[in-house]
């Protein structure tokens, strides 16, 4: 009887099995790499948000510490102090804007370090006090550190001064109260990581200088953060409203 040799067919089966195993290993490796990349992106995003939040927080921490000093607070309320400019009646609706620069000794020194931005109808105005106050990506001194990673821009504006019961004199009512009006300011700190965005520097610069941080009730404009979001720029924006305390005379 003639014997049949299956050796050739057996070698073909082994080759197919090896190829299948290689494909499976490739797929597993690809899934592992994709999983690692996703985890890295999540980790990077969490670290970026933590850094941005801490940077914005530091603005309010610094400001509150400075205003605890009566002399410093008084200087902010007179002359070219940033609060004096903001609270003038003729500057209602205008935002004083300055970039927190790592090389500047006192970023809150006064309006001479700032620019102003406001809406005139549906047209943005940002050149009344020059444009040096706005943060700009192509100006290395605007970054907080030598790593050129984080930019922080601060805006100051007069807040709505609606009377509330907290500030009423005893026996007053909200309609006929003759008590002194309470002055309030809204301060917004916006920190960004421009290097994590693929948008051109010029477009990010435009976001920082061609928008206000608030929405005008009449024109319903976009804000700085709306613009940054549309450019996929990582950012953190925080806003605080402060009631101005009375300046105490020195003894």
Short mmCIF file of C-alpha atoms in Angstrom, two decimals:
data_model
loop_
_atom_site.label_atom_id
_atom_site.label_comp_id
_atom_site.label_asym_id
_atom_site.label_seq_id
_atom_site.Cartn_x
_atom_site.Cartn_y
_atom_site.Cartn_z
CA UNK A 1 0.00 0.00 0.00
CA UNK A 2 1.25 3.44 -0.92
CA UNK A 3 1.83 5.80 2.07
CA UNK A 4 0.55 9.40 1.93
CA UNK A 5 2.96 12.07 3.17
CA UNK A 6 1.18 14.89 5.17
CA UNK A 7 4.40 16.75 5.99
CA UNK A 8 3.84 19.57 3.49
CA UNK A 9 0.28 20.23 4.65
CA UNK A 10 1.39 20.19 8.32
CA UNK A 11 4.03 22.85 7.64
CA UNK A 12 1.37 25.04 5.96
CA UNK A 13 -0.90 24.76 9.03
CA UNK A 14 1.93 25.82 11.35
CA UNK A 15 2.59 28.89 9.19
CA UNK A 16 -1.06 29.93 9.33
CA UNK A 17 -1.16 29.52 13.13
CA UNK A 18 2.03 31.58 13.53
CA UNK A 19 0.59 34.36 11.34
CA UNK A 20 -2.62 34.41 13.38
CA UNK A 21 -0.62 34.63 16.61
CA UNK A 22 1.45 37.50 15.20
CA UNK A 23 -1.73 39.37 14.24
CA UNK A 24 -3.17 38.83 17.72
CA UNK A 25 0.05 40.00 19.37
CA UNK A 26 0.08 43.08 17.15
CA UNK A 27 -3.50 43.93 18.11
CA UNK A 28 -2.79 43.43 21.80
CA UNK A 29 0.30 45.64 21.54
CA UNK A 30 -1.67 48.34 19.70
CA UNK A 31 -4.41 48.29 22.35
CA UNK A 32 -1.80 48.54 25.11
CA UNK A 33 -0.10 51.53 23.43
CA UNK A 34 -3.44 53.28 22.87
CA UNK A 35 -4.38 52.67 26.49
CA UNK A 36 -1.07 54.12 27.66
CA UNK A 37 -1.48 57.20 25.43
CA UNK A 38 -5.02 57.77 26.75
CA UNK A 39 -3.82 57.45 30.35
CA UNK A 40 -0.99 59.88 29.62
CA UNK A 41 -3.41 62.39 28.09
CA UNK A 42 -5.72 62.13 31.10
CA UNK A 43 -2.78 62.58 33.46
CA UNK A 44 -1.43 65.54 31.48
CA UNK A 45 -4.86 67.18 31.38
CA UNK A 46 -5.29 66.76 35.14
CA UNK A 47 -1.84 68.21 35.82
CA UNK A 48 -2.48 71.13 33.45
CA UNK A 49 -5.80 71.98 35.08
CA UNK A 50 -4.26 71.80 38.55
CA UNK A 51 -1.41 74.11 37.48
CA UNK A 52 -3.79 76.61 35.87
CA UNK A 53 -6.12 76.66 38.88
CA UNK A 54 -3.24 77.18 41.31
CA UNK A 55 -1.87 80.02 39.18
CA UNK A 56 -5.24 81.79 39.06
CA UNK A 57 -5.72 81.26 42.80
CA UNK A 58 -2.38 82.93 43.49
CA UNK A 59 -3.70 86.18 41.95
CA UNK A 60 -6.45 86.48 44.56
CA UNK A 61 -4.17 85.32 47.36
CA UNK A 62 -1.65 88.04 46.48
CA UNK A 63 -4.29 90.73 46.05
CA UNK A 64 -6.01 89.95 49.35
CA UNK A 65 -2.71 90.01 51.20
CA UNK A 66 -1.82 93.37 49.67
CA UNK A 67 -5.15 95.00 50.50
CA UNK A 68 -4.76 93.98 54.15
CA UNK A 69 -2.09 96.69 54.26
CA UNK A 70 -3.94 100.00 54.75
CA UNK A 71 -1.25 102.04 52.98
CA UNK A 72 -1.17 99.77 49.93
CA UNK A 73 -4.98 99.70 49.79
CA UNK A 74 -5.13 103.49 50.01
CA UNK A 75 -2.64 103.82 47.14
CA UNK A 76 -4.88 101.56 45.05
CA UNK A 77 -7.78 103.96 45.65
CA UNK A 78 -5.99 107.18 44.64
CA UNK A 79 -3.95 108.53 41.72
CA UNK A 80 -3.26 105.87 39.10
CA UNK A 81 -4.19 103.05 41.46
CA UNK A 82 -6.06 100.29 39.67
CA UNK A 83 -9.11 100.57 41.93
CA UNK A 84 -9.28 104.34 41.52
CA UNK A 85 -9.44 104.02 37.72
CA UNK A 86 -11.98 101.20 37.83
CA UNK A 87 -14.42 102.89 40.21
CA UNK A 88 -14.61 106.24 38.42
CA UNK A 89 -18.18 106.75 37.10
CA UNK A 90 -16.92 107.53 33.59
CA UNK A 91 -15.18 104.14 33.42
CA UNK A 92 -18.27 102.05 34.05
CA UNK A 93 -18.32 99.08 31.68
CA UNK A 94 -14.57 99.29 31.07
CA UNK A 95 -12.12 96.62 32.16
CA UNK A 96 -8.62 97.39 33.33
CA UNK A 97 -6.38 94.58 32.02
CA UNK A 98 -2.85 93.62 33.00
CA UNK A 99 -0.60 90.64 32.48
CA UNK A 100 0.96 89.03 35.57
CA UNK A 101 4.63 89.03 34.60
CA UNK A 102 7.25 87.08 36.48
CA UNK A 103 9.83 89.83 35.96
CA UNK A 104 7.60 92.60 37.40
CA UNK A 105 8.12 93.32 41.09
CA UNK A 106 4.54 94.47 41.72
CA UNK A 107 1.95 93.63 39.08
CA UNK A 108 -0.73 95.48 41.08
CA UNK A 109 1.24 98.74 41.20
CA UNK A 110 -1.27 100.74 39.18
CA UNK A 111 -3.10 101.45 35.96
CA UNK A 112 0.17 102.56 34.32
CA UNK A 113 0.98 98.86 33.86
CA UNK A 114 -2.40 98.09 32.35
CA UNK A 115 -4.55 98.53 29.27
CA UNK A 116 -8.28 99.04 29.04
CA UNK A 117 -10.87 97.17 26.99
CA UNK A 118 -14.60 97.83 26.55
CA UNK A 119 -17.46 97.57 24.10
CA UNK A 120 -18.58 100.64 22.17
CA UNK A 121 -21.78 99.29 20.73
CA UNK A 122 -20.71 96.09 18.99
CA UNK A 123 -17.14 97.34 18.45
CA UNK A 124 -14.34 96.43 20.83
CA UNK A 125 -12.07 99.27 22.03
CA UNK A 126 -8.67 98.31 23.39
CA UNK A 127 -6.21 101.08 22.57
CA UNK A 128 -7.23 103.97 24.86
CA UNK A 129 -4.29 103.21 27.18
CA UNK A 130 -2.11 101.33 24.72
CA UNK A 131 -1.89 97.56 24.41
CA UNK A 132 1.10 96.77 26.60
CA UNK A 133 -1.11 95.50 29.43
CA UNK A 134 -2.44 92.53 27.45
CA UNK A 135 -0.55 89.24 27.67
CA UNK A 136 1.09 88.32 24.35
CA UNK A 137 2.64 84.98 23.47
CA UNK A 138 5.51 86.44 21.47
CA UNK A 139 6.69 88.48 24.46
CA UNK A 140 8.72 86.16 26.69
CA UNK A 141 8.60 88.55 29.65
CA UNK A 142 4.83 88.00 29.85
CA UNK A 143 5.27 84.44 31.09
CA UNK A 144 5.33 83.72 34.80
CA UNK A 145 8.57 81.76 34.70
CA UNK A 146 11.55 80.97 32.51
CA UNK A 147 9.82 77.81 31.29
CA UNK A 148 7.52 79.99 29.15
CA UNK A 149 4.54 77.79 29.99
CA UNK A 150 1.82 79.77 31.77
CA UNK A 151 0.33 83.19 30.99
CA UNK A 152 -2.03 84.87 33.44
CA UNK A 153 -4.15 87.89 32.52
CA UNK A 154 -6.17 89.81 35.12
CA UNK A 155 -9.12 92.14 34.55
CA UNK A 156 -10.66 94.57 37.03
CA UNK A 157 -14.03 96.28 36.55
CA UNK A 158 -16.73 97.90 38.65
CA UNK A 159 -19.38 95.37 39.65
CA UNK A 160 -23.11 95.97 39.86
CA UNK A 161 -23.83 98.04 42.95
CA UNK A 162 -27.28 96.77 43.87
CA UNK A 163 -28.26 97.53 47.43
CA UNK A 164 -28.82 94.52 49.64
CA UNK A 165 -29.98 94.11 53.23
CA UNK A 166 -26.46 93.36 54.44
CA UNK A 167 -25.39 96.99 53.97
CA UNK A 168 -28.58 98.72 55.12
CA UNK A 169 -28.60 101.01 58.12
CA UNK A 170 -31.06 100.08 60.86
CA UNK A 171 -34.52 101.44 59.99
CA UNK A 172 -33.68 101.85 56.27
CA UNK A 173 -35.50 100.24 53.38
CA UNK A 174 -34.06 99.40 49.96
CA UNK A 175 -36.01 102.11 48.13
CA UNK A 176 -35.47 105.13 50.38
CA UNK A 177 -32.15 104.34 52.05
CA UNK A 178 -29.80 107.32 52.32
CA UNK A 179 -26.83 105.23 53.38
CA UNK A 180 -23.59 105.55 51.48
CA UNK A 181 -23.45 103.45 48.33
CA UNK A 182 -21.33 100.33 48.52
CA UNK A 183 -18.60 100.04 45.90
CA UNK A 184 -17.85 96.63 44.46
CA UNK A 185 -15.29 95.35 41.96
CA UNK A 186 -15.17 92.13 39.96
CA UNK A 187 -11.71 90.69 39.39
CA UNK A 188 -11.15 87.92 36.84
CA UNK A 189 -7.96 85.87 36.52
CA UNK A 190 -7.47 83.82 33.35
CA UNK A 191 -4.49 81.47 33.10
CA UNK A 192 -3.59 79.62 29.90
CA UNK A 193 -1.12 77.00 28.65
CA UNK A 194 -0.69 78.10 25.03
CA UNK A 195 1.94 75.46 24.23
CA UNK A 196 -0.71 72.74 24.56
CA UNK A 197 -2.74 74.28 21.74
CA UNK A 198 -2.13 73.99 18.01
CA UNK A 199 -3.70 77.40 17.30
CA UNK A 200 -1.40 80.11 15.90
CA UNK A 201 0.02 82.59 18.41
CA UNK A 202 -1.65 85.49 16.62
CA UNK A 203 -5.12 83.98 17.13
CA UNK A 204 -4.52 83.38 20.84
CA UNK A 205 -3.18 86.94 21.19
CA UNK A 206 -6.39 88.20 19.60
CA UNK A 207 -8.45 86.30 22.19
CA UNK A 208 -6.59 88.05 25.00
CA UNK A 209 -6.94 91.61 23.70
CA UNK A 210 -10.12 91.71 21.59
CA UNK A 211 -12.68 90.49 24.15
CA UNK A 212 -13.90 91.36 27.63
CA UNK A 213 -14.16 88.82 30.42
CA UNK A 214 -17.88 89.53 30.90
CA UNK A 215 -20.97 89.40 28.71
CA UNK A 216 -22.58 92.74 27.89
CA UNK A 217 -26.33 92.45 28.47
CA UNK A 218 -27.10 94.43 25.31
CA UNK A 219 -24.85 92.94 22.63
CA UNK A 220 -24.48 89.43 24.16
CA UNK A 221 -20.83 89.27 23.15
CA UNK A 222 -18.38 86.39 23.33
CA UNK A 223 -15.84 86.53 26.15
CA UNK A 224 -12.11 85.89 26.39
CA UNK A 225 -12.78 82.34 27.58
CA UNK A 226 -15.26 81.71 24.75
CA UNK A 227 -12.54 82.64 22.28
CA UNK A 228 -9.89 80.51 24.02
CA UNK A 229 -12.26 77.55 24.13
CA UNK A 230 -12.92 77.83 20.39
CA UNK A 231 -9.14 77.66 19.82
CA UNK A 232 -8.75 74.61 22.09
CA UNK A 233 -6.43 76.52 24.43
CA UNK A 234 -6.25 74.99 27.94
CA UNK A 235 -7.39 77.68 30.39
CA UNK A 236 -8.69 78.32 33.87
CA UNK A 237 -10.83 81.38 34.61
CA UNK A 238 -11.84 82.42 38.10
CA UNK A 239 -13.79 85.50 39.11
CA UNK A 240 -14.18 87.07 42.54
CA UNK A 241 -16.37 90.00 43.55
CA UNK A 242 -15.13 92.22 46.35
CA UNK A 243 -16.91 94.86 48.41
CA UNK A 244 -14.65 97.85 48.99
CA UNK A 245 -13.94 98.60 52.62
CA UNK A 246 -13.68 102.17 53.83
CA UNK A 247 -10.20 103.65 53.91
CA UNK A 248 -9.28 104.32 57.52
CA UNK A 249 -7.42 107.49 58.37
CA UNK A 250 -3.96 106.96 59.78
CA UNK A 251 -3.47 108.02 63.38
#
